[in-house]
Amino acid sequence: MRILVTGGAGFIGSNYIRYVLREHPEDEVINLDALTYAGNLENLHDVEYNSHYHFIKGDIARPDDVSKAFSLGVHGVVNFAAESHVDRSILNPEAFIRSNVLGTQVLLEAARQAKVDKFVQVSTDEVYGSLGEQGYFTEETPLAANSPYSASKAGADLLVRAYGQTYGLPLNITRCSNNYGPYQFPEKLIPLMIIQALADKPLPVYGDGQNVRDWLHVEDHCRGVDMVLRRGRPGEVYNIGGHHERTNLEIVNQILAELGKPLSLVQFVQDRLGHDRRYAMNADKITRELGWQPQIDFPIGIQQTIRWYLEHREWWERVRSGEYQEYFAHQYGDRTENTPAGGRAE
Ligand code: NAD
Ligand code: TYD
């Protein structure tokens, strides 16, 4: 099978490409990525010369770029490409509508014309909105997105559904909880806090630090997406989640403990606008239908992830400085997005 992976130079996409090339060496992967601030081909340095891997620099919102990828012959599409950071969506919603909504529609149209066997939209638990202290999101939970990011992902999910209902495109939507693991851009909670702690700098915790997220290792997410691509029932939505709910403060304290750093580094800062209180997934359907289960326990996964950031200081120092962007802009032409690199905190 030749799989078009969009956003393959980002955190989850690059882990997914590595997963497919390892687990399905007979398959081919085309990576279509615009190389925004979050896309970094260094994430794929180990597969760069694999003859089953092809990279195309391109924007999913540009039909010409998408056609170029489809002209190679595509059997399945996995759409990871998106603007993915909630804080950035609060500052600049427009880029999210363009890539996440318009981009998904351009890709759907090309997939329909090419009569692909399967289109998988990689979505998020955030489309369901926020939970109180009890309960879990199921696939039947109504969409109630609260941030420009989650609203753009919900819009994309509805377009995907519409292409199934209207044109009979064989598709799935996966909705996953918060991921962590290697190659995550250090603007997201876990890598940001690891890097701040390593530098003995303050760890900025929003509000009271009691917001809850359900953490899943990226490798478990990739395996779930891949099972859905190959065996998901067409038209179905599948939740993917770790059943590992923790408050942000618990996560931050655990990182500090692992690194032997003092709790006094925690700094409570102004809350995020419209900050969702709690996410928690019921992932029974994918377990029941496809046999998926998380395999990496959080205490082990977080230790491995911390070790990875300790051993890849050069990677995240380059990422934060934006140095890699200049390099790829030189190799592949100018970036399509001009969002600045680097995490929120210094
Ligand atoms: P990321 O920000 O690390 O990577 C996004 C990638 O998409 C980058 O390589 C970027 O260059 C590329 N991209 C952005 N706009 C593009 C465009 N218009 N055309 C082509 N490429 C474009 O994101 P991530 O954390 O790897 O998330 C990947 C997907 O998974 C997203 O769709 C996100 O909504 C979803 N998701 C993420 C999480 C999470 O915890 N990170 C959880 C659930 C779902
Ligand atoms: P994030 O990693 O941005 O993922 P998402 O918002 O998609 O869940 O944030 C995870 C949680 O951590 C969220 O509740 C916001 C909080 N947070 C902080 O408290 N401080 C920070 O500096 C960041 C980036 C996030």
Tab-separated table of C-alpha atoms in Angstrom, residues 104-342:
chain	number	residue	atom	x	y	z
A	104	THR	CA	-8.709	19.011	5.042
A	105	GLN	CA	-11.301	19.841	2.394
A	106	VAL	CA	-8.663	20.152	-0.362
A	107	LEU	CA	-7.234	16.805	0.688
A	108	LEU	CA	-10.672	15.160	0.824
A	109	GLU	CA	-11.451	16.358	-2.680
A	110	ALA	CA	-8.208	14.914	-4.039
A	111	ALA	CA	-8.827	11.651	-2.157
A	112	ARG	CA	-12.312	11.422	-3.643
A	113	GLN	CA	-11.026	11.985	-7.195
A	114	ALA	CA	-8.274	9.409	-6.644
A	115	LYS	CA	-10.785	6.886	-5.222
A	116	VAL	CA	-8.516	6.008	-2.315
A	117	ASP	CA	-9.245	2.879	-0.278
A	118	LYS	CA	-9.222	4.766	3.032
A	119	PHE	CA	-8.949	8.319	4.368
A	120	VAL	CA	-8.069	8.627	8.061
A	121	GLN	CA	-8.566	11.983	9.734
A	122	VAL	CA	-6.406	12.284	12.860
A	123	SER	CA	-8.522	14.290	15.260
A	124	THR	CA	-8.541	15.035	18.951
A	125	ASP	CA	-10.582	14.569	22.129
A	126	GLU	CA	-10.696	18.378	22.306
A	127	VAL	CA	-13.565	18.467	19.775
A	128	TYR	CA	-15.834	17.121	22.548
A	129	GLY	CA	-15.243	20.154	24.776
A	130	SER	CA	-14.661	19.979	28.517
A	131	LEU	CA	-15.793	17.421	31.128
A	132	GLY	CA	-16.778	17.980	34.751
A	133	GLU	CA	-15.206	15.828	37.457
A	134	GLN	CA	-17.040	12.682	36.323
A	135	GLY	CA	-17.583	10.876	33.037
A	136	TYR	CA	-15.741	10.128	29.805
A	137	PHE	CA	-15.969	11.142	26.160
A	138	THR	CA	-17.435	8.428	23.930
A	139	GLU	CA	-17.769	8.551	20.145
A	140	GLU	CA	-21.402	9.627	20.712
A	141	THR	CA	-20.521	12.661	22.841
A	142	PRO	CA	-21.744	15.783	20.976
A	143	LEU	CA	-19.043	18.047	19.545
A	144	ALA	CA	-18.660	21.149	21.723
A	145	ALA	CA	-15.277	22.637	20.830
A	146	ASN	CA	-14.170	25.598	22.956
A	147	SER	CA	-10.915	26.894	21.429
A	148	PRO	CA	-10.227	28.063	17.875
A	149	TYR	CA	-7.941	25.005	17.578
A	150	SER	CA	-10.588	22.497	18.627
A	151	ALA	CA	-13.275	24.303	16.609
A	152	SER	CA	-11.107	23.989	13.491
A	153	LYS	CA	-10.573	20.276	14.187
A	154	ALA	CA	-14.316	19.785	14.761
A	155	GLY	CA	-15.049	21.589	11.470
A	156	ALA	CA	-12.628	19.259	9.711
A	157	ASP	CA	-14.248	16.196	11.324
A	158	LEU	CA	-17.652	17.274	10.013
A	159	LEU	CA	-16.267	17.796	6.508
A	160	VAL	CA	-14.745	14.320	6.618
A	161	ARG	CA	-18.066	12.870	7.723
A	162	ALA	CA	-19.817	14.781	4.915
A	163	TYR	CA	-17.468	13.324	2.281
A	164	GLY	CA	-18.421	9.865	3.538
A	165	GLN	CA	-22.146	10.551	3.598
A	166	THR	CA	-22.297	12.504	0.338
A	167	TYR	CA	-19.689	10.888	-1.886
A	168	GLY	CA	-19.201	7.506	-0.209
A	169	LEU	CA	-15.501	8.163	0.531
A	170	PRO	CA	-14.266	5.294	2.755
A	171	LEU	CA	-13.053	7.056	5.856
A	172	ASN	CA	-12.377	6.977	9.558
A	173	ILE	CA	-11.902	9.644	12.166
A	174	THR	CA	-9.645	8.941	15.151
A	175	ARG	CA	-9.902	11.156	18.224
A	176	CYS	CA	-6.984	10.855	20.578
A	177	SER	CA	-6.130	12.272	23.974
A	178	ASN	CA	-2.926	14.225	24.786
A	179	ASN	CA	0.227	12.613	23.406
A	180	TYR	CA	3.744	12.687	24.801
A	181	GLY	CA	7.029	11.158	23.647
A	182	PRO	CA	10.103	11.894	21.502
A	183	TYR	CA	10.166	14.752	18.949
A	184	GLN	CA	7.331	16.761	20.531
A	185	PHE	CA	7.786	20.463	19.855
A	186	PRO	CA	8.775	22.186	23.115
A	187	GLU	CA	5.741	24.450	23.247
A	188	LYS	CA	3.516	21.652	24.604
A	189	LEU	CA	3.280	20.960	28.327
A	190	ILE	CA	5.595	17.971	28.831
A	191	PRO	CA	8.610	18.922	26.668
A	192	LEU	CA	8.351	22.563	27.683
A	193	MET	CA	8.449	21.663	31.368
A	194	ILE	CA	11.344	19.219	30.928
A	195	ILE	CA	13.407	21.861	29.157
A	196	GLN	CA	12.560	24.625	31.624
A	197	ALA	CA	13.459	22.350	34.540
A	198	LEU	CA	16.763	21.324	32.948
A	199	ALA	CA	17.679	25.011	32.728
A	200	ASP	CA	16.473	25.694	36.309
A	201	LYS	CA	13.968	28.155	34.867
A	202	PRO	CA	10.370	28.670	36.119
A	203	LEU	CA	7.743	26.146	35.007
A	204	PRO	CA	4.677	28.205	33.975
A	205	VAL	CA	1.528	26.402	35.188
A	206	TYR	CA	-1.721	27.968	33.970
A	207	GLY	CA	-4.391	28.879	36.541
A	208	ASP	CA	-4.566	26.546	39.545
A	209	GLY	CA	-2.844	23.642	37.758
A	210	GLN	CA	-5.875	21.404	38.370
A	211	ASN	CA	-6.883	20.974	34.720
A	212	VAL	CA	-6.861	17.295	33.824
A	213	ARG	CA	-5.516	15.672	30.658
A	214	ASP	CA	-5.505	11.972	29.673
A	215	TRP	CA	-1.923	11.158	28.597
A	216	LEU	CA	-0.996	8.575	25.957
A	217	HIS	CA	2.434	7.684	24.578
A	218	VAL	CA	2.774	8.661	20.913
A	219	GLU	CA	3.773	5.107	19.947
A	220	ASP	CA	0.438	3.788	21.279
A	221	HIS	CA	-1.394	6.480	19.313
A	222	CYS	CA	0.462	5.576	16.103
A	223	ARG	CA	-0.405	1.899	16.493
A	224	GLY	CA	-4.072	2.839	16.976
A	225	VAL	CA	-4.155	5.061	13.880
A	226	ASP	CA	-2.497	2.324	11.841
A	227	MET	CA	-5.017	-0.308	12.965
A	228	VAL	CA	-7.827	2.054	12.001
A	229	LEU	CA	-6.266	2.709	8.572
A	230	ARG	CA	-6.056	-1.010	7.818
A	231	ARG	CA	-9.039	-2.473	9.641
A	232	GLY	CA	-11.349	0.328	10.796
A	233	ARG	CA	-14.940	-0.041	9.652
A	234	PRO	CA	-15.558	2.610	6.975
A	235	GLY	CA	-17.477	5.615	8.261
A	236	GLU	CA	-16.635	4.988	11.935
A	237	VAL	CA	-15.139	7.263	14.559
A	238	TYR	CA	-12.658	5.713	17.019
A	239	ASN	CA	-11.573	7.288	20.300
A	240	ILE	CA	-7.989	6.549	21.381
A	241	GLY	CA	-6.993	7.279	24.960
A	242	GLY	CA	-4.594	6.306	27.669
A	243	HIS	CA	-6.831	6.077	30.745
A	244	HIS	CA	-4.077	8.031	32.413
A	245	GLU	CA	-5.700	11.151	33.813
A	246	ARG	CA	-3.504	13.548	35.717
A	247	THR	CA	-3.716	17.191	36.702
A	248	ASN	CA	-1.134	19.452	35.096
A	249	LEU	CA	0.383	20.048	38.512
A	250	GLU	CA	0.827	16.287	39.039
A	251	ILE	CA	2.619	16.020	35.684
A	252	VAL	CA	4.880	18.954	36.430
A	253	ASN	CA	5.701	17.661	39.916
A	254	GLN	CA	6.548	14.254	38.483
A	255	ILE	CA	8.928	15.790	35.933
A	256	LEU	CA	10.636	17.797	38.685
A	257	ALA	CA	10.945	14.684	40.856
A	258	GLU	CA	12.437	12.633	37.979
A	259	LEU	CA	14.992	15.369	37.303
A	260	GLY	CA	15.752	15.959	40.995
A	261	LYS	CA	14.700	19.610	40.716
A	262	PRO	CA	12.887	21.605	43.444
A	263	LEU	CA	9.101	22.160	43.439
A	264	SER	CA	9.858	25.840	43.955
A	265	LEU	CA	10.452	26.072	40.179
A	266	VAL	CA	6.664	25.871	39.677
A	267	GLN	CA	5.271	29.281	38.830
A	268	PHE	CA	1.512	29.752	38.624
A	269	VAL	CA	0.726	32.125	35.757
A	270	GLN	CA	-2.394	33.642	34.246
A	271	ASP	CA	-4.862	31.025	33.018
A	272	ARG	CA	-5.337	30.235	29.316
A	273	LEU	CA	-8.475	31.856	27.864
A	274	GLY	CA	-11.389	29.377	27.703
A	275	HIS	CA	-9.161	26.710	29.303
A	276	ASP	CA	-10.902	23.298	29.143
A	277	ARG	CA	-11.018	21.770	32.619
A	278	ARG	CA	-10.893	18.052	32.006
A	279	TYR	CA	-10.493	15.581	29.139
A	280	ALA	CA	-10.913	11.819	29.622
A	281	MET	CA	-11.467	9.185	26.981
A	282	ASN	CA	-13.552	6.060	26.790
A	283	ALA	CA	-11.634	4.048	24.180
A	284	ASP	CA	-13.638	0.809	24.548
A	285	LYS	CA	-14.747	0.788	20.915
A	286	ILE	CA	-11.273	0.520	19.372
A	287	THR	CA	-10.366	-2.129	21.950
A	288	ARG	CA	-13.521	-4.119	21.257
A	289	GLU	CA	-13.426	-3.854	17.454
A	290	LEU	CA	-9.717	-3.763	16.635
A	291	GLY	CA	-8.041	-5.128	19.762
A	292	TRP	CA	-6.093	-1.904	20.445
A	293	GLN	CA	-4.777	-1.295	23.947
A	294	PRO	CA	-2.122	1.056	25.263
A	295	GLN	CA	1.164	-0.775	25.838
A	296	ILE	CA	3.348	1.893	27.425
A	297	ASP	CA	2.598	2.699	31.068
A	298	PHE	CA	2.939	6.363	31.870
A	299	PRO	CA	5.642	6.025	34.591
A	300	ILE	CA	7.892	4.172	32.117
A	301	GLY	CA	6.931	6.346	29.150
A	302	ILE	CA	7.646	9.593	30.968
A	303	GLN	CA	11.048	8.334	32.154
A	304	GLN	CA	11.953	7.341	28.587
A	305	THR	CA	10.746	10.684	27.288
A	306	ILE	CA	12.750	12.657	29.841
A	307	ARG	CA	15.809	10.587	28.939
A	308	TRP	CA	15.179	11.291	25.246
A	309	TYR	CA	15.162	15.062	25.851
A	310	LEU	CA	18.296	14.738	27.975
A	311	GLU	CA	20.046	12.868	25.161
A	312	HIS	CA	18.780	15.152	22.360
A	313	ARG	CA	19.680	18.555	23.685
A	314	GLU	CA	21.010	19.607	20.268
A	315	TRP	CA	17.657	18.776	18.647
A	316	TRP	CA	15.599	20.949	20.959
A	317	GLU	CA	18.132	23.747	21.135
A	318	ARG	CA	18.010	23.977	17.330
A	319	VAL	CA	14.216	23.709	17.345
A	320	ARG	CA	13.891	26.517	19.844
A	321	SER	CA	16.321	28.778	18.043
A	322	GLY	CA	14.534	28.269	14.710
A	323	GLU	CA	17.917	27.341	13.181
A	324	TYR	CA	16.536	24.235	11.479
A	325	GLN	CA	13.911	26.361	9.709
A	326	GLU	CA	16.514	28.462	7.989
A	327	TYR	CA	18.253	25.275	6.896
A	328	PHE	CA	15.117	23.706	5.377
A	329	ALA	CA	13.982	26.999	3.864
A	330	HIS	CA	17.325	27.064	2.087
A	331	GLN	CA	16.879	23.464	0.885
A	332	TYR	CA	13.193	23.522	-0.055
A	333	GLY	CA	12.291	27.191	-0.516
A	334	ASP	CA	10.456	29.531	1.778
A	335	ARG	CA	8.111	28.333	4.457
A	336	THR	CA	4.395	28.772	3.884
A	337	GLU	CA	3.706	29.839	7.460
A	338	ASN	CA	5.569	32.594	9.171
A	339	THR	CA	4.778	31.666	12.755
A	340	PRO	CA	7.815	32.097	14.981
A	341	ALA	CA	9.653	29.099	16.390
A	342	GLY	CA	10.226	28.497	20.064
